[in-house]
Amino acid sequence: MIVRISGEDQYRLADSDSARLNELENAVVAIVDGGREDGFADAYDALLDYVRARGERVGDEEIETSDLILPPPDLTFAEAGREFTGEGLIPD
Amino acid sequence: MAGLTGRMSTVVKAKVSKLLDRAEDPAETLDYSYQKQVEQLQNVKKGIADVVTAKKRLQMQESTLKQSVVKLDTQARQALSGGQEDLARQALERKNVAQTELQGLDTQVAELEEQQQKLTDSEQKLRAKIESFRTKKEVIKAQYSAAEAQVRISEAATGVGEQMADVGLAMQRAVDKTENMKARADAVSELEAAGTFDDITALGSGEDDIDRQLKSLSSQSAVDDDLAKMRAEIGAGDGGGAAPAGEIAAPGEPTPSETAVPAEATQAPPTEGGTAGGEAGGQS
């Protein structure tokens, strides 16, 4: 499975990593939904760090479509909120 | 399947796909996108240069403020020595304001410095990404014109398209950041230039109005502390200058000769010299 961290790189992860990845992502979404800004940065970093640690960077010469695309590492809490309510990083 | 259902990544991916669906002619889209990326990179570079300029302006304001802190301190000292406590207090109040502004500027400059570094790093990364995109798009274009309607190509094109969208997004964020940084620096700079800054350094003109403003800004107790400290320093300095004897007999530490020679000492020359002279006279 290929995961892209926007603005960073693509990473190749084992399919078996997807469950944990999903957990971490849902934790971020729950924090954003709950309006808990305090925990946001840590939770988001945990998700990205998991991808970086478990994944192998996809080389520049490879052309791959990602299975997952995560927002950029410097995503702010406010941006995350907008992202999930439709007004996202990439305008519609 | 339990995986790949994350709401966040799903939203992002859906948007990227949507963006790509609009592309009709892949070759043209890729070229246009590359061209735009190169333009954006120029914007990022220009943005960094603007941030650097803004930072330099703040640093110049910083050094002017530092000079006026020194100047006001000297003025306060002079005023106090001349017995003009009110004037000294005024100068110290202004010095206080200048120091507070200086601290704020320090923070701003440090932040700009940090952002500048980050932006420079990301500019380098973006440049590498654009270069890699350029190579990939050529591969796709070659495949596309060789066998136009093949499905596999569209899959590869999607990969490049995704990267195209990603580089575009990263670029946009970098440009936005430089603009933000510059706007913030400019705002601080303008505030400094238009604010009380000139008044602070101009001691003696338009005092009433300025005084009221300054008093509300500066902490009175800090000024009092400064004044007390300064008074003590000046006091100690005056004592040393007026009475050189203070060096020989520090207050509270009477020398043996002083205790040995009581009230009569007023008529006699300085104790040590007097004793020596007396002995010499007796011998001759």
PDB file of N, CA, C and O in Angstrom, chain B residues 65-76 87-105 192 196-197 199-201 203 210-211 213-230:
ATOM      1  N   LEU B  65      16.718  51.435  18.267  1.00  0.00           N
ATOM      2  CA  LEU B  65      16.142  51.386  19.611  1.00  0.00           C
ATOM      3  C   LEU B  65      17.215  51.161  20.670  1.00  0.00           C
ATOM      4  O   LEU B  65      17.184  51.748  21.748  1.00  0.00           O
ATOM      5  N   LYS B  66      18.169  50.300  20.346  1.00  0.00           N
ATOM      6  CA  LYS B  66      19.252  50.028  21.294  1.00  0.00           C
ATOM      7  C   LYS B  66      20.028  51.305  21.588  1.00  0.00           C
ATOM      8  O   LYS B  66      20.376  51.583  22.732  1.00  0.00           O
ATOM      9  N   GLN B  67      20.275  52.062  20.520  1.00  0.00           N
ATOM     10  CA  GLN B  67      20.998  53.324  20.700  1.00  0.00           C
ATOM     11  C   GLN B  67      20.214  54.274  21.594  1.00  0.00           C
ATOM     12  O   GLN B  67      20.780  54.940  22.458  1.00  0.00           O
ATOM     13  N   SER B  68      18.896  54.304  21.374  1.00  0.00           N
ATOM     14  CA  SER B  68      18.138  55.265  22.170  1.00  0.00           C
ATOM     15  C   SER B  68      18.018  54.818  23.625  1.00  0.00           C
ATOM     16  O   SER B  68      17.911  55.652  24.520  1.00  0.00           O
ATOM     17  N   VAL B  69      18.069  53.512  23.861  1.00  0.00           N
ATOM     18  CA  VAL B  69      18.083  53.039  25.248  1.00  0.00           C
ATOM     19  C   VAL B  69      19.325  53.566  25.957  1.00  0.00           C
ATOM     20  O   VAL B  69      19.257  54.106  27.069  1.00  0.00           O
ATOM     21  N   VAL B  70      20.464  53.458  25.278  1.00  0.00           N
ATOM     22  CA  VAL B  70      21.720  53.951  25.852  1.00  0.00           C
ATOM     23  C   VAL B  70      21.654  55.460  26.070  1.00  0.00           C
ATOM     24  O   VAL B  70      22.012  55.975  27.136  1.00  0.00           O
ATOM     25  N   LYS B  71      21.130  56.141  25.061  1.00  0.00           N
ATOM     26  CA  LYS B  71      21.062  57.593  25.125  1.00  0.00           C
ATOM     27  C   LYS B  71      20.157  58.049  26.286  1.00  0.00           C
ATOM     28  O   LYS B  71      20.526  58.935  27.065  1.00  0.00           O
ATOM     29  N   LEU B  72      19.006  57.399  26.396  1.00  0.00           N
ATOM     30  CA  LEU B  72      18.065  57.791  27.444  1.00  0.00           C
ATOM     31  C   LEU B  72      18.624  57.511  28.834  1.00  0.00           C
ATOM     32  O   LEU B  72      18.398  58.262  29.779  1.00  0.00           O
ATOM     33  N   ASP B  73      19.355  56.430  28.925  1.00  0.00           N
ATOM     34  CA  ASP B  73      19.979  56.094  30.199  1.00  0.00           C
ATOM     35  C   ASP B  73      20.981  57.183  30.585  1.00  0.00           C
ATOM     36  O   ASP B  73      21.012  57.630  31.735  1.00  0.00           O
ATOM     37  N   THR B  74      21.782  57.588  29.616  1.00  0.00           N
ATOM     38  CA  THR B  74      22.756  58.658  29.865  1.00  0.00           C
ATOM     39  C   THR B  74      22.045  59.950  30.256  1.00  0.00           C
ATOM     40  O   THR B  74      22.444  60.631  31.212  1.00  0.00           O
ATOM     41  N   GLN B  75      20.988  60.250  29.534  1.00  0.00           N
ATOM     42  CA  GLN B  75      20.237  61.472  29.817  1.00  0.00           C
ATOM     43  C   GLN B  75      19.650  61.452  31.223  1.00  0.00           C
ATOM     44  O   GLN B  75      19.674  62.449  31.940  1.00  0.00           O
ATOM     45  N   ALA B  76      19.143  60.275  31.622  1.00  0.00           N
ATOM     46  CA  ALA B  76      18.560  60.150  32.955  1.00  0.00           C
ATOM     47  C   ALA B  76      19.625  60.398  34.014  1.00  0.00           C
ATOM     48  O   ALA B  76      19.404  61.096  35.011  1.00  0.00           O
ATOM     49  N   LEU B  87      12.874  65.082  35.216  1.00  0.00           N
ATOM     50  CA  LEU B  87      13.395  64.841  33.875  1.00  0.00           C
ATOM     51  C   LEU B  87      14.014  63.439  33.800  1.00  0.00           C
ATOM     52  O   LEU B  87      13.822  62.712  32.823  1.00  0.00           O
ATOM     53  N   ALA B  88      14.719  63.084  34.855  1.00  0.00           N
ATOM     54  CA  ALA B  88      15.338  61.764  34.906  1.00  0.00           C
ATOM     55  C   ALA B  88      14.264  60.684  34.849  1.00  0.00           C
ATOM     56  O   ALA B  88      14.391  59.692  34.123  1.00  0.00           O
ATOM     57  N   ARG B  89      13.193  60.920  35.586  1.00  0.00           N
ATOM     58  CA  ARG B  89      12.099  59.952  35.608  1.00  0.00           C
ATOM     59  C   ARG B  89      11.484  59.800  34.219  1.00  0.00           C
ATOM     60  O   ARG B  89      11.205  58.690  33.765  1.00  0.00           O
ATOM     61  N   GLN B  90      11.338  60.911  33.563  1.00  0.00           N
ATOM     62  CA  GLN B  90      10.768  60.900  32.221  1.00  0.00           C
ATOM     63  C   GLN B  90      11.652  60.095  31.266  1.00  0.00           C
ATOM     64  O   GLN B  90      11.170  59.267  30.501  1.00  0.00           O
ATOM     65  N   ALA B  91      12.923  60.353  31.341  1.00  0.00           N
ATOM     66  CA  ALA B  91      13.865  59.644  30.470  1.00  0.00           C
ATOM     67  C   ALA B  91      13.821  58.149  30.751  1.00  0.00           C
ATOM     68  O   ALA B  91      13.837  57.323  29.835  1.00  0.00           O
ATOM     69  N   LEU B  92      13.723  57.800  32.026  1.00  0.00           N
ATOM     70  CA  LEU B  92      13.691  56.380  32.380  1.00  0.00           C
ATOM     71  C   LEU B  92      12.401  55.720  31.924  1.00  0.00           C
ATOM     72  O   LEU B  92      12.404  54.560  31.513  1.00  0.00           O
ATOM     73  N   GLU B  93      11.316  56.468  31.992  1.00  0.00           N
ATOM     74  CA  GLU B  93      10.052  55.923  31.506  1.00  0.00           C
ATOM     75  C   GLU B  93      10.162  55.596  30.024  1.00  0.00           C
ATOM     76  O   GLU B  93       9.711  54.564  29.551  1.00  0.00           O
ATOM     77  N   ARG B  94      10.775  56.516  29.307  1.00  0.00           N
ATOM     78  CA  ARG B  94      10.953  56.303  27.874  1.00  0.00           C
ATOM     79  C   ARG B  94      11.907  55.150  27.586  1.00  0.00           C
ATOM     80  O   ARG B  94      11.692  54.369  26.668  1.00  0.00           O
ATOM     81  N   LYS B  95      12.914  55.065  28.396  1.00  0.00           N
ATOM     82  CA  LYS B  95      13.859  53.969  28.239  1.00  0.00           C
ATOM     83  C   LYS B  95      13.137  52.625  28.434  1.00  0.00           C
ATOM     84  O   LYS B  95      13.343  51.669  27.691  1.00  0.00           O
ATOM     85  N   ASN B  96      12.251  52.627  29.417  1.00  0.00           N
ATOM     86  CA  ASN B  96      11.475  51.435  29.713  1.00  0.00           C
ATOM     87  C   ASN B  96      10.627  50.997  28.526  1.00  0.00           C
ATOM     88  O   ASN B  96      10.574  49.818  28.171  1.00  0.00           O
ATOM     89  N   VAL B  97       9.967  51.973  27.922  1.00  0.00           N
ATOM     90  CA  VAL B  97       9.141  51.685  26.748  1.00  0.00           C
ATOM     91  C   VAL B  97      10.010  51.150  25.619  1.00  0.00           C
ATOM     92  O   VAL B  97       9.681  50.148  24.974  1.00  0.00           O
ATOM     93  N   ALA B  98      11.135  51.805  25.415  1.00  0.00           N
ATOM     94  CA  ALA B  98      12.036  51.390  24.342  1.00  0.00           C
ATOM     95  C   ALA B  98      12.525  49.960  24.572  1.00  0.00           C
ATOM     96  O   ALA B  98      12.611  49.160  23.644  1.00  0.00           O
ATOM     97  N   GLN B  99      12.803  49.645  25.842  1.00  0.00           N
ATOM     98  CA  GLN B  99      13.281  48.290  26.148  1.00  0.00           C
ATOM     99  C   GLN B  99      12.215  47.238  25.880  1.00  0.00           C
ATOM    100  O   GLN B  99      12.505  46.161  25.386  1.00  0.00           O
ATOM    101  N   THR B 100      10.978  47.593  26.231  1.00  0.00           N
ATOM    102  CA  THR B 100       9.885  46.654  25.985  1.00  0.00           C
ATOM    103  C   THR B 100       9.720  46.417  24.490  1.00  0.00           C
ATOM    104  O   THR B 100       9.557  45.278  24.043  1.00  0.00           O
ATOM    105  N   GLU B 101       9.782  47.494  23.725  1.00  0.00           N
ATOM    106  CA  GLU B 101       9.668  47.358  22.272  1.00  0.00           C
ATOM    107  C   GLU B 101      10.806  46.510  21.722  1.00  0.00           C
ATOM    108  O   GLU B 101      10.627  45.720  20.805  1.00  0.00           O
ATOM    109  N   LEU B 102      11.952  46.704  22.302  1.00  0.00           N
ATOM    110  CA  LEU B 102      13.133  45.976  21.869  1.00  0.00           C
ATOM    111  C   LEU B 102      12.943  44.475  22.061  1.00  0.00           C
ATOM    112  O   LEU B 102      13.296  43.675  21.199  1.00  0.00           O
ATOM    113  N   GLN B 103      12.366  44.124  23.202  1.00  0.00           N
ATOM    114  CA  GLN B 103      12.124  42.699  23.458  1.00  0.00           C
ATOM    115  C   GLN B 103      11.172  42.120  22.429  1.00  0.00           C
ATOM    116  O   GLN B 103      11.375  41.023  21.918  1.00  0.00           O
ATOM    117  N   GLY B 104      10.114  42.885  22.129  1.00  0.00           N
ATOM    118  CA  GLY B 104       9.158  42.435  21.122  1.00  0.00           C
ATOM    119  C   GLY B 104       9.823  42.240  19.769  1.00  0.00           C
ATOM    120  O   GLY B 104       9.586  41.244  19.088  1.00  0.00           O
ATOM    121  N   LEU B 105      10.661  43.172  19.418  1.00  0.00           N
ATOM    122  CA  LEU B 105      11.360  43.091  18.127  1.00  0.00           C
ATOM    123  C   LEU B 105      12.287  41.885  18.081  1.00  0.00           C
ATOM    124  O   LEU B 105      12.373  41.203  17.070  1.00  0.00           O
ATOM    125  N   GLU B 192       6.138  50.119  14.394  1.00  0.00           N
ATOM    126  CA  GLU B 192       7.313  50.724  15.006  1.00  0.00           C
ATOM    127  C   GLU B 192       7.563  52.114  14.435  1.00  0.00           C
ATOM    128  O   GLU B 192       7.811  53.071  15.156  1.00  0.00           O
ATOM    129  N   THR B 196       4.992  55.396  18.807  1.00  0.00           N
ATOM    130  CA  THR B 196       5.531  56.409  19.700  1.00  0.00           C
ATOM    131  C   THR B 196       7.045  56.502  19.616  1.00  0.00           C
ATOM    132  O   THR B 196       7.658  57.290  20.296  1.00  0.00           O
ATOM    133  N   PHE B 197       7.609  55.660  18.770  1.00  0.00           N
ATOM    134  CA  PHE B 197       9.049  55.519  18.716  1.00  0.00           C
ATOM    135  C   PHE B 197       9.811  56.853  18.615  1.00  0.00           C
ATOM    136  O   PHE B 197      10.731  57.121  19.376  1.00  0.00           O
ATOM    137  N   ASP B 199       8.767  59.800  19.325  1.00  0.00           N
ATOM    138  CA  ASP B 199       8.512  60.600  20.514  1.00  0.00           C
ATOM    139  C   ASP B 199       9.372  60.148  21.686  1.00  0.00           C
ATOM    140  O   ASP B 199       9.806  60.938  22.495  1.00  0.00           O
ATOM    141  N   ILE B 200       9.575  58.858  21.739  1.00  0.00           N
ATOM    142  CA  ILE B 200      10.338  58.305  22.855  1.00  0.00           C
ATOM    143  C   ILE B 200      11.723  58.923  22.910  1.00  0.00           C
ATOM    144  O   ILE B 200      12.226  59.292  23.961  1.00  0.00           O
ATOM    145  N   THR B 201      12.320  59.056  21.742  1.00  0.00           N
ATOM    146  CA  THR B 201      13.697  59.530  21.714  1.00  0.00           C
ATOM    147  C   THR B 201      13.785  61.045  21.831  1.00  0.00           C
ATOM    148  O   THR B 201      14.815  61.584  22.199  1.00  0.00           O
ATOM    149  N   LEU B 203      13.308  63.747  23.739  1.00  0.00           N
ATOM    150  CA  LEU B 203      13.064  64.190  25.099  1.00  0.00           C
ATOM    151  C   LEU B 203      12.914  65.715  25.117  1.00  0.00           C
ATOM    152  O   LEU B 203      13.739  66.432  24.586  1.00  0.00           O
ATOM    153  N   ILE B 210       2.829  63.178  25.515  1.00  0.00           N
ATOM    154  CA  ILE B 210       3.663  61.978  25.486  1.00  0.00           C
ATOM    155  C   ILE B 210       3.740  61.354  26.882  1.00  0.00           C
ATOM    156  O   ILE B 210       3.627  60.139  27.032  1.00  0.00           O
ATOM    157  N   ASP B 211       3.902  62.230  27.853  1.00  0.00           N
ATOM    158  CA  ASP B 211       3.983  61.737  29.226  1.00  0.00           C
ATOM    159  C   ASP B 211       2.800  60.863  29.597  1.00  0.00           C
ATOM    160  O   ASP B 211       2.965  59.792  30.165  1.00  0.00           O
ATOM    161  N   GLN B 213       0.838  59.200  27.706  1.00  0.00           N
ATOM    162  CA  GLN B 213       0.905  57.917  26.991  1.00  0.00           C
ATOM    163  C   GLN B 213       1.946  57.000  27.610  1.00  0.00           C
ATOM    164  O   GLN B 213       1.709  55.824  27.835  1.00  0.00           O
ATOM    165  N   LEU B 214       3.066  57.580  27.849  1.00  0.00           N
ATOM    166  CA  LEU B 214       4.164  56.776  28.358  1.00  0.00           C
ATOM    167  C   LEU B 214       3.861  56.221  29.728  1.00  0.00           C
ATOM    168  O   LEU B 214       4.163  55.065  30.019  1.00  0.00           O
ATOM    169  N   LYS B 215       3.245  57.044  30.536  1.00  0.00           N
ATOM    170  CA  LYS B 215       2.965  56.585  31.891  1.00  0.00           C
ATOM    171  C   LYS B 215       2.018  55.403  31.885  1.00  0.00           C
ATOM    172  O   LYS B 215       2.122  54.505  32.719  1.00  0.00           O
ATOM    173  N   SER B 216       1.102  55.437  30.957  1.00  0.00           N
ATOM    174  CA  SER B 216       0.166  54.315  30.898  1.00  0.00           C
ATOM    175  C   SER B 216       0.871  53.074  30.356  1.00  0.00           C
ATOM    176  O   SER B 216       0.487  51.955  30.661  1.00  0.00           O
ATOM    177  N   LEU B 217       1.874  53.283  29.553  1.00  0.00           N
ATOM    178  CA  LEU B 217       2.562  52.139  28.951  1.00  0.00           C
ATOM    179  C   LEU B 217       3.579  51.510  29.901  1.00  0.00           C
ATOM    180  O   LEU B 217       3.679  50.302  30.027  1.00  0.00           O
ATOM    181  N   SER B 218       4.342  52.370  30.509  1.00  0.00           N
ATOM    182  CA  SER B 218       5.477  51.831  31.254  1.00  0.00           C
ATOM    183  C   SER B 218       5.102  51.483  32.685  1.00  0.00           C
ATOM    184  O   SER B 218       4.203  52.055  33.271  1.00  0.00           O
ATOM    185  N   SER B 219       5.812  50.569  33.206  1.00  0.00           N
ATOM    186  CA  SER B 219       5.544  50.166  34.581  1.00  0.00           C
ATOM    187  C   SER B 219       6.247  51.151  35.519  1.00  0.00           C
ATOM    188  O   SER B 219       7.459  51.325  35.457  1.00  0.00           O
ATOM    189  N   GLN B 220       5.430  51.762  36.360  1.00  0.00           N
ATOM    190  CA  GLN B 220       5.953  52.802  37.221  1.00  0.00           C
ATOM    191  C   GLN B 220       7.012  52.262  38.185  1.00  0.00           C
ATOM    192  O   GLN B 220       8.010  52.902  38.466  1.00  0.00           O
ATOM    193  N   SER B 221       6.775  51.062  38.652  1.00  0.00           N
ATOM    194  CA  SER B 221       7.692  50.525  39.660  1.00  0.00           C
ATOM    195  C   SER B 221       9.062  50.241  39.055  1.00  0.00           C
ATOM    196  O   SER B 221      10.091  50.399  39.714  1.00  0.00           O
ATOM    197  N   ALA B 222       9.073  49.843  37.788  1.00  0.00           N
ATOM    198  CA  ALA B 222      10.353  49.586  37.135  1.00  0.00           C
ATOM    199  C   ALA B 222      11.155  50.877  37.051  1.00  0.00           C
ATOM    200  O   ALA B 222      12.371  50.881  37.262  1.00  0.00           O
ATOM    201  N   VAL B 223      10.450  51.961  36.748  1.00  0.00           N
ATOM    202  CA  VAL B 223      11.111  53.251  36.669  1.00  0.00           C
ATOM    203  C   VAL B 223      11.638  53.648  38.044  1.00  0.00           C
ATOM    204  O   VAL B 223      12.771  54.123  38.185  1.00  0.00           O
ATOM    205  N   ASP B 224      10.815  53.440  39.062  1.00  0.00           N
ATOM    206  CA  ASP B 224      11.252  53.757  40.417  1.00  0.00           C
ATOM    207  C   ASP B 224      12.510  52.985  40.783  1.00  0.00           C
ATOM    208  O   ASP B 224      13.448  53.530  41.368  1.00  0.00           O
ATOM    209  N   ASP B 225      12.508  51.716  40.424  1.00  0.00           N
ATOM    210  CA  ASP B 225      13.678  50.881  40.699  1.00  0.00           C
ATOM    211  C   ASP B 225      14.917  51.434  40.005  1.00  0.00           C
ATOM    212  O   ASP B 225      15.987  51.553  40.600  1.00  0.00           O
ATOM    213  N   ASP B 226      14.731  51.749  38.717  1.00  0.00           N
ATOM    214  CA  ASP B 226      15.837  52.298  37.932  1.00  0.00           C
ATOM    215  C   ASP B 226      16.380  53.561  38.570  1.00  0.00           C
ATOM    216  O   ASP B 226      17.598  53.751  38.681  1.00  0.00           O
ATOM    217  N   LEU B 227      15.430  54.385  38.961  1.00  0.00           N
ATOM    218  CA  LEU B 227      15.795  55.673  39.518  1.00  0.00           C
ATOM    219  C   LEU B 227      16.590  55.488  40.815  1.00  0.00           C
ATOM    220  O   LEU B 227      17.618  56.138  41.041  1.00  0.00           O
ATOM    221  N   ALA B 228      16.112  54.579  41.644  1.00  0.00           N
ATOM    222  CA  ALA B 228      16.779  54.313  42.922  1.00  0.00           C
ATOM    223  C   ALA B 228      18.191  53.784  42.688  1.00  0.00           C
ATOM    224  O   ALA B 228      19.154  54.203  43.336  1.00  0.00           O
ATOM    225  N   LYS B 229      18.278  52.874  41.714  1.00  0.00           N
ATOM    226  CA  LYS B 229      19.566  52.272  41.400  1.00  0.00           C
ATOM    227  C   LYS B 229      20.552  53.351  40.924  1.00  0.00           C
ATOM    228  O   LYS B 229      21.696  53.422  41.351  1.00  0.00           O
ATOM    229  N   MET B 230      20.012  54.165  40.025  1.00  0.00           N
ATOM    230  CA  MET B 230      20.824  55.220  39.444  1.00  0.00           C
ATOM    231  C   MET B 230      21.274  56.216  40.513  1.00  0.00           C
ATOM    232  O   MET B 230      22.415  56.672  40.525  1.00  0.00           O
TER     233      MET B 230
END
